[in-house]
Amino acid sequence: MKIVRWAIVSLIVLAVIGCSIEFIRYSHYDIKKQIAEVNEDEILLAPLKIEPDAHYMLEKVQLTENTIIQGLGFSIFFVKDVQDLKHGQKVKVWLSDKENNAAERVVVYNFY
């Protein structure tokens, strides 16, 4: 009985540590928005909360061959390439070149 209890406690501790590491690892991003449109070499990003009567400028982010595209959580199994990015997904973007808005990494943290 003690072995089962320690196994459960150990799994909970490992899960909390893993989530904490992921949170720290993905907390220093440059842009946090949702995808409005996807092309082969760029994505257009819209604000997370959109009011129906307001007009927003979409932010264009360039994708290069060095851009890493991945998911966070369960979406890590489904998001691996530009073709996996879809309208409405929430993303965090790290920029390698802020003048040209060239993305170093795009992480999907909300999977539709």
XYZ file of N, CA and C in Angstrom:
336
model
N 0.809 -1.186 0.000
C 0.000 0.000 0.000
C 0.859 1.261 0.000
N 1.991 1.215 0.733
C 2.877 2.367 0.762
C 3.500 2.612 -0.605
N 3.775 1.554 -1.345
C 4.386 1.700 -2.671
C 3.424 2.406 -3.617
N 2.175 2.060 -3.582
C 1.174 2.697 -4.441
C 1.031 4.174 -4.086
N 0.995 4.466 -2.793
C 0.871 5.855 -2.343
C 2.079 6.672 -2.806
N 3.281 6.138 -2.652
C 4.489 6.850 -3.082
C 4.536 6.993 -4.601
N 4.041 5.993 -5.303
C 4.013 6.075 -6.765
C 3.076 7.190 -7.223
N 1.917 7.293 -6.595
C 0.959 8.343 -6.952
C 1.522 9.724 -6.620
N 2.107 9.873 -5.442
C 2.709 11.152 -5.047
C 3.843 11.512 -5.995
N 4.654 10.550 -6.353
C 5.773 10.803 -7.266
C 5.286 11.241 -8.639
N 4.227 10.613 -9.156
C 3.682 11.006 -10.451
C 3.110 12.421 -10.416
N 2.448 12.767 -9.327
C 1.904 14.122 -9.195
C 3.029 15.145 -9.131
N 4.067 14.854 -8.383
C 5.207 15.768 -8.284
C 5.882 15.925 -9.637
N 6.083 14.840 -10.359
C 6.696 14.918 -11.686
C 5.833 15.716 -12.659
N 4.512 15.547 -12.584
C 3.613 16.306 -13.461
C 3.683 17.797 -13.154
N 3.717 18.161 -11.881
C 3.811 19.577 -11.503
C 5.138 20.159 -11.940
N 6.211 19.439 -11.770
C 7.529 19.914 -12.191
C 7.574 20.071 -13.712
N 7.018 19.107 -14.434
C 6.991 19.197 -15.897
C 6.201 20.390 -16.390
N 5.037 20.622 -15.797
C 4.224 21.785 -16.182
C 4.934 23.091 -15.848
N 5.614 23.137 -14.718
C 6.351 24.340 -14.339
C 7.480 24.638 -15.316
N 8.196 23.605 -15.722
C 9.285 23.788 -16.691
C 8.734 24.282 -18.018
N 7.632 23.706 -18.483
C 7.023 24.154 -19.743
C 6.544 25.599 -19.638
N 5.967 25.976 -18.506
C 5.500 27.341 -18.319
C 6.666 28.325 -18.377
N 7.739 28.007 -17.682
C 8.913 28.891 -17.683
C 9.538 28.942 -19.071
N 9.601 27.822 -19.729
C 10.230 27.736 -21.048
C 9.487 28.549 -22.102
N 8.173 28.601 -22.035
C 7.375 29.282 -23.051
C 6.784 30.608 -22.571
N 7.347 31.224 -21.531
C 6.757 32.455 -21.015
C 7.415 33.724 -21.551
N 8.526 33.639 -22.245
C 9.226 34.827 -22.742
C 9.074 34.937 -24.252
N 7.896 35.268 -24.719
C 7.598 35.365 -26.137
C 7.531 36.832 -26.551
N 7.532 37.082 -27.863
C 7.432 38.442 -28.383
C 6.001 38.817 -28.763
N 5.244 37.873 -29.308
C 3.881 38.142 -29.773
C 2.967 37.015 -29.285
N 1.773 37.390 -28.810
C 0.766 36.406 -28.411
C -0.546 36.829 -29.055
N -0.930 36.134 -30.117
C -2.136 36.484 -30.861
C -2.758 35.217 -31.429
N -3.789 35.394 -32.262
C -4.395 34.259 -32.937
C -4.188 34.382 -34.438
N -4.184 33.246 -35.108
C -3.916 33.211 -36.539
C -5.153 33.671 -37.298
N -4.954 34.633 -38.202
C -6.042 35.103 -39.064
C -5.943 34.464 -40.438
N -4.711 34.300 -40.934
C -4.504 33.718 -42.259
C -3.115 33.097 -42.314
N -2.997 31.999 -43.060
C -1.720 31.300 -43.189
C -1.353 31.193 -44.660
N -0.126 31.575 -44.995
C 0.459 31.363 -46.319
C 1.703 30.508 -46.135
N 2.347 30.147 -47.235
C 3.541 29.298 -47.142
C 4.693 29.992 -46.421
N 4.879 31.302 -46.641
C 6.036 31.981 -46.072
C 5.681 33.066 -45.071
N 4.402 33.187 -44.704
C 4.020 34.178 -43.710
C 2.678 33.802 -43.074
N 2.471 34.343 -41.878
C 1.182 34.210 -41.221
C 0.722 35.606 -40.805
N -0.572 35.812 -40.857
C -1.162 37.061 -40.403
C -1.812 36.809 -39.055
N -1.503 37.671 -38.086
C -1.981 37.488 -36.725
C -2.953 38.595 -36.351
N -4.020 38.217 -35.662
C -5.034 39.148 -35.190
C -5.025 39.143 -33.661
N -5.564 40.193 -33.041
C -5.650 40.220 -31.572
C -6.486 39.059 -31.040
N -6.261 38.705 -29.791
C -6.992 37.590 -29.184
C -8.465 37.919 -28.971
N -8.753 39.125 -28.510
C -10.141 39.534 -28.301
C -10.504 40.557 -29.363
N -11.511 40.235 -30.138
C -11.925 41.095 -31.239
C -13.338 41.591 -30.977
N -13.490 42.906 -30.998
C -14.816 43.500 -30.873
C -15.437 43.574 -32.261
N -16.726 43.316 -32.390
C -17.357 43.232 -33.707
C -17.301 44.518 -34.523
N -17.380 45.676 -33.880
C -17.422 46.932 -34.618
C -16.042 47.548 -34.840
N -15.010 47.001 -34.253
C -13.676 47.587 -34.350
C -12.926 47.056 -35.571
N -11.972 47.850 -36.033
C -11.098 47.444 -37.141
C -9.685 47.291 -36.593
N -9.070 46.176 -36.918
C -7.739 45.882 -36.405
C -6.767 45.702 -37.566
N -5.536 46.144 -37.342
C -4.468 45.897 -38.308
C -3.909 44.505 -38.018
N -3.832 43.687 -39.031
C -3.253 42.362 -38.863
C -1.746 42.474 -38.884
N -1.089 41.688 -38.044
C 0.365 41.709 -37.974
C 0.924 40.581 -38.835
N 1.830 40.939 -39.732
C 2.415 39.965 -40.650
C 3.726 39.450 -40.055
N 3.861 38.125 -39.979
C 5.073 37.489 -39.472
C 5.636 36.600 -40.565
N 6.900 36.804 -40.887
C 7.569 36.034 -41.933
C 8.052 34.691 -41.367
N 7.839 33.643 -42.133
C 8.343 32.313 -41.779
C 9.521 31.992 -42.676
N 10.602 31.510 -42.099
C 11.789 31.130 -42.858
C 11.977 29.624 -42.763
N 13.015 29.122 -43.416
C 13.292 27.684 -43.321
C 13.820 27.313 -41.941
N 14.269 28.310 -41.160
C 14.777 28.047 -39.812
C 13.702 28.186 -38.740
N 12.485 28.563 -39.122
C 11.406 28.737 -38.159
C 10.951 27.386 -37.622
N 10.891 27.291 -36.313
C 10.429 26.075 -35.650
C 8.943 26.235 -35.361
N 8.133 25.294 -35.812
C 6.695 25.315 -35.565
C 6.352 24.087 -34.732
N 5.725 24.322 -33.581
C 5.415 23.213 -32.691
C 4.181 23.548 -31.874
N 3.681 22.562 -31.175
C 2.532 22.737 -30.319
C 2.934 22.650 -28.862
N 2.015 23.014 -28.002
C 2.239 22.948 -26.565
C 1.138 22.082 -25.970
N 1.480 21.195 -25.079
C 0.492 20.285 -24.493
C 0.164 19.161 -25.464
N -1.132 18.846 -25.597
C -1.535 17.765 -26.486
C -1.368 18.122 -27.961
N -1.321 19.400 -28.267
C -1.163 19.802 -29.671
C 0.240 19.511 -30.197
N 1.156 19.105 -29.334
C 2.505 18.752 -29.784
C 2.474 17.567 -30.748
N 1.444 16.740 -30.648
C 1.330 15.585 -31.528
C 0.730 15.935 -32.888
N 0.071 17.092 -32.989
C -0.648 17.445 -34.205
C -0.048 18.606 -34.981
N 0.794 19.418 -34.363
C 1.355 20.610 -35.014
C 2.855 20.424 -35.186
N 3.280 20.310 -36.445
C 4.704 20.116 -36.730
C 5.183 20.936 -37.914
N 4.261 21.485 -38.716
C 4.644 22.166 -39.950
C 3.670 23.306 -40.236
N 3.958 24.092 -41.265
C 3.118 25.223 -41.641
C 1.721 24.756 -42.037
N 1.604 23.590 -42.644
C 0.307 23.076 -43.072
C -0.608 22.764 -41.883
N -0.047 22.595 -40.696
C -0.839 22.288 -39.507
C -1.407 23.539 -38.839
N -0.938 24.720 -39.253
C -1.454 25.969 -38.697
C -2.791 26.295 -39.344
N -3.773 26.679 -38.520
C -5.119 26.946 -39.010
C -5.653 28.254 -38.433
N -6.629 28.806 -39.111
C -7.289 30.036 -38.686
C -7.892 29.850 -37.290
N -7.656 30.808 -36.414
C -8.243 30.776 -35.077
C -7.366 30.169 -33.999
N -6.282 29.494 -34.368
C -5.398 28.930 -33.356
C -4.659 30.056 -32.646
N -4.501 29.913 -31.349
C -3.767 30.906 -30.571
C -2.299 30.502 -30.549
N -1.433 31.480 -30.823
C -0.008 31.187 -30.945
C 0.821 32.184 -30.136
N 1.998 31.719 -29.755
C 3.041 32.570 -29.196
C 4.181 32.549 -30.201
N 4.738 33.724 -30.492
C 5.764 33.838 -31.524
C 7.005 34.485 -30.924
N 8.155 33.884 -31.186
C 9.447 34.454 -30.845
C 10.056 34.961 -32.140
N 10.532 36.205 -32.139
C 11.091 36.806 -33.347
C 12.612 36.750 -33.316
N 13.207 36.388 -34.444
C 14.659 36.415 -34.562
C 15.128 37.746 -35.127
N 14.300 38.360 -35.968
C 14.607 39.653 -36.566
C 13.379 40.539 -36.396
N 13.432 41.457 -35.434
C 12.253 42.262 -35.115
C 11.943 43.303 -36.181
N 12.925 43.706 -36.956
C 12.677 44.693 -38.008
C 11.859 44.101 -39.149
N 12.140 42.870 -39.522
C 11.419 42.205 -40.616
C 10.314 41.287 -40.123
N 10.119 41.217 -38.800
C 9.148 40.292 -38.206
C 9.382 38.856 -38.673
N 10.618 38.421 -38.654
C 10.967 37.045 -39.008
C 10.879 36.180 -37.755
N 10.087 35.126 -37.831
C 9.841 34.271 -36.667
C 10.950 33.253 -36.485
N 11.389 33.117 -35.258
C 12.336 32.065 -34.895
C 11.576 30.805 -34.482
N 10.459 31.010 -33.741
C 9.654 29.891 -33.256
C 8.186 30.313 -33.184
N 7.312 29.411 -33.575
C 5.864 29.608 -33.460
C 5.324 28.426 -32.678
N 4.672 28.712 -31.552
C 4.133 27.657 -30.696
C 2.620 27.818 -30.608
N 1.892 26.765 -30.993
C 0.437 26.747 -30.886
C 0.082 26.252 -29.499
N -0.644 27.075 -28.731
C -1.031 26.641 -27.390
C -2.528 26.425 -27.255
N -3.261 26.622 -28.334
C -4.696 26.343 -28.354
C -4.961 25.587 -29.633
N -5.433 24.355 -29.529
C -5.626 23.505 -30.703
C -7.101 23.367 -30.997
N -7.511 23.663 -32.224
C -8.915 23.467 -32.642
C -9.060 22.135 -33.300
